[in-house]
Amino acid sequence: MARTPHPMLVLIAGSYRSGTGDDPSLMAANLARLEEAWPLFRAGVLRLPGESTGADRDVVIARERGLPVCTRLEDVPRIAAPALA
């Protein structure tokens, strides 16, 4: 019996502000490294509720790149929300 491939989940963790002393050029360099991970998000972005400049920026970038943006878990394709509760 052939195995069904499962999508890979990758959590991106990185520093944006830490270690920069709020130096804009160092923060920009950190942000550039974080943005290198965008190809991992080809399926889209789920924007969770709450104030976040970074999350809002991610939504803008996703839309610029033509990626779908969902604001409700049940709108994410192939996700059964009740199974996650």
PDB file of C-alpha atoms in Angstrom:
ATOM      1  CA  MET A   1       0.000   0.000   0.000  1.00  0.00           C
ATOM      2  CA  ALA A   2       1.405   3.403  -0.990  1.00  0.00           C
ATOM      3  CA  ARG A   3       1.806   5.972   1.709  1.00  0.00           C
ATOM      4  CA  THR A   4      -0.045   9.247   1.310  1.00  0.00           C
ATOM      5  CA  PRO A   5       2.380  12.134   1.560  1.00  0.00           C
ATOM      6  CA  HIS A   6       1.574  14.590   4.303  1.00  0.00           C
ATOM      7  CA  PRO A   7       2.275  18.280   3.959  1.00  0.00           C
ATOM      8  CA  MET A   8       5.277  19.424   5.910  1.00  0.00           C
ATOM      9  CA  LEU A   9       4.762  22.001   8.627  1.00  0.00           C
ATOM     10  CA  VAL A  10       7.658  24.355   9.100  1.00  0.00           C
ATOM     11  CA  LEU A  11       7.728  26.852  11.944  1.00  0.00           C
ATOM     12  CA  ILE A  12       9.861  29.883  11.193  1.00  0.00           C
ATOM     13  CA  ALA A  13      11.518  31.296  14.292  1.00  0.00           C
ATOM     14  CA  GLY A  14      13.932  34.138  14.114  1.00  0.00           C
ATOM     15  CA  SER A  15      14.952  37.404  15.591  1.00  0.00           C
ATOM     16  CA  TYR A  16      13.694  40.684  14.242  1.00  0.00           C
ATOM     17  CA  ARG A  17      14.604  43.142  16.994  1.00  0.00           C
ATOM     18  CA  SER A  18      16.739  41.144  19.430  1.00  0.00           C
ATOM     19  CA  GLY A  19      20.412  42.012  19.475  1.00  0.00           C
ATOM     20  CA  THR A  20      19.945  45.081  17.296  1.00  0.00           C
ATOM     21  CA  GLY A  21      19.809  47.818  19.917  1.00  0.00           C
ATOM     22  CA  ASP A  22      16.912  49.084  17.754  1.00  0.00           C
ATOM     23  CA  ASP A  23      19.397  49.946  15.000  1.00  0.00           C
ATOM     24  CA  PRO A  24      17.235  50.196  11.836  1.00  0.00           C
ATOM     25  CA  SER A  25      19.929  48.741   9.566  1.00  0.00           C
ATOM     26  CA  LEU A  26      20.397  45.685  11.817  1.00  0.00           C
ATOM     27  CA  MET A  27      16.624  45.184  12.063  1.00  0.00           C
ATOM     28  CA  ALA A  28      16.375  45.446   8.265  1.00  0.00           C
ATOM     29  CA  ALA A  29      19.043  42.762   7.898  1.00  0.00           C
ATOM     30  CA  ASN A  30      17.163  40.489  10.317  1.00  0.00           C
ATOM     31  CA  LEU A  31      13.912  41.101   8.453  1.00  0.00           C
ATOM     32  CA  ALA A  32      15.576  40.253   5.139  1.00  0.00           C
ATOM     33  CA  ARG A  33      16.687  36.887   6.573  1.00  0.00           C
ATOM     34  CA  LEU A  34      13.179  36.178   7.863  1.00  0.00           C
ATOM     35  CA  GLU A  35      11.658  37.045   4.497  1.00  0.00           C
ATOM     36  CA  GLU A  36      13.853  34.429   2.818  1.00  0.00           C
ATOM     37  CA  ALA A  37      11.444  31.896   4.313  1.00  0.00           C
ATOM     38  CA  TRP A  38       8.460  33.174   2.282  1.00  0.00           C
ATOM     39  CA  PRO A  39       8.700  30.361  -0.308  1.00  0.00           C
ATOM     40  CA  LEU A  40       7.614  27.997   2.483  1.00  0.00           C
ATOM     41  CA  PHE A  41       4.251  29.759   2.601  1.00  0.00           C
ATOM     42  CA  ARG A  42       3.098  28.962  -0.946  1.00  0.00           C
ATOM     43  CA  ALA A  43      -0.224  27.598   0.325  1.00  0.00           C
ATOM     44  CA  GLY A  44      -1.214  30.898   1.920  1.00  0.00           C
ATOM     45  CA  VAL A  45      -1.363  32.749   5.201  1.00  0.00           C
ATOM     46  CA  LEU A  46      -3.735  32.421   8.135  1.00  0.00           C
ATOM     47  CA  ARG A  47      -3.957  35.809   9.874  1.00  0.00           C
ATOM     48  CA  LEU A  48      -4.987  35.249  13.450  1.00  0.00           C
ATOM     49  CA  PRO A  49      -6.852  38.004  15.351  1.00  0.00           C
ATOM     50  CA  GLY A  50      -4.925  40.503  17.420  1.00  0.00           C
ATOM     51  CA  GLU A  51      -2.780  43.546  16.944  1.00  0.00           C
ATOM     52  CA  SER A  52       0.523  42.815  15.255  1.00  0.00           C
ATOM     53  CA  THR A  53       2.436  45.057  12.915  1.00  0.00           C
ATOM     54  CA  GLY A  54       4.514  42.068  11.823  1.00  0.00           C
ATOM     55  CA  ALA A  55       1.456  39.941  11.039  1.00  0.00           C
ATOM     56  CA  ASP A  56      -0.125  42.831   9.148  1.00  0.00           C
ATOM     57  CA  ARG A  57       3.086  43.174   7.130  1.00  0.00           C
ATOM     58  CA  ASP A  58       3.012  39.418   6.403  1.00  0.00           C
ATOM     59  CA  VAL A  59      -0.521  39.784   5.030  1.00  0.00           C
ATOM     60  CA  VAL A  60       0.564  42.633   2.740  1.00  0.00           C
ATOM     61  CA  ILE A  61       3.530  40.595   1.470  1.00  0.00           C
ATOM     62  CA  ALA A  62       1.345  37.526   0.913  1.00  0.00           C
ATOM     63  CA  ARG A  63      -1.172  39.523  -1.095  1.00  0.00           C
ATOM     64  CA  GLU A  64       1.608  41.156  -3.135  1.00  0.00           C
ATOM     65  CA  ARG A  65       2.851  37.666  -3.989  1.00  0.00           C
ATOM     66  CA  GLY A  66      -0.631  36.436  -4.915  1.00  0.00           C
ATOM     67  CA  LEU A  67      -0.956  34.091  -1.939  1.00  0.00           C
ATOM     68  CA  PRO A  68      -4.364  33.524  -0.373  1.00  0.00           C
ATOM     69  CA  VAL A  69      -4.962  35.124   3.020  1.00  0.00           C
ATOM     70  CA  CYS A  70      -7.506  33.538   5.358  1.00  0.00           C
ATOM     71  CA  THR A  71      -8.809  35.110   8.527  1.00  0.00           C
ATOM     72  CA  ARG A  72     -10.753  32.101   9.820  1.00  0.00           C
ATOM     73  CA  LEU A  73      -9.381  28.605  10.363  1.00  0.00           C
ATOM     74  CA  GLU A  74     -12.393  27.067   8.655  1.00  0.00           C
ATOM     75  CA  ASP A  75     -11.500  28.961   5.459  1.00  0.00           C
ATOM     76  CA  VAL A  76      -8.099  27.282   5.174  1.00  0.00           C
ATOM     77  CA  PRO A  77      -8.267  24.570   2.495  1.00  0.00           C
ATOM     78  CA  ARG A  78      -7.925  20.961   3.687  1.00  0.00           C
ATOM     79  CA  ILE A  79      -8.233  21.871   7.386  1.00  0.00           C
ATOM     80  CA  ALA A  80     -10.986  20.356   9.465  1.00  0.00           C
ATOM     81  CA  ALA A  81     -11.442  22.950  12.203  1.00  0.00           C
ATOM     82  CA  PRO A  82     -13.382  20.657  14.576  1.00  0.00           C
ATOM     83  CA  ALA A  83     -10.499  18.151  14.519  1.00  0.00           C
ATOM     84  CA  LEU A  84      -8.161  20.859  15.776  1.00  0.00           C
ATOM     85  CA  ALA A  85     -10.358  21.931  18.683  1.00  0.00           C
TER      86      ALA A  85
END
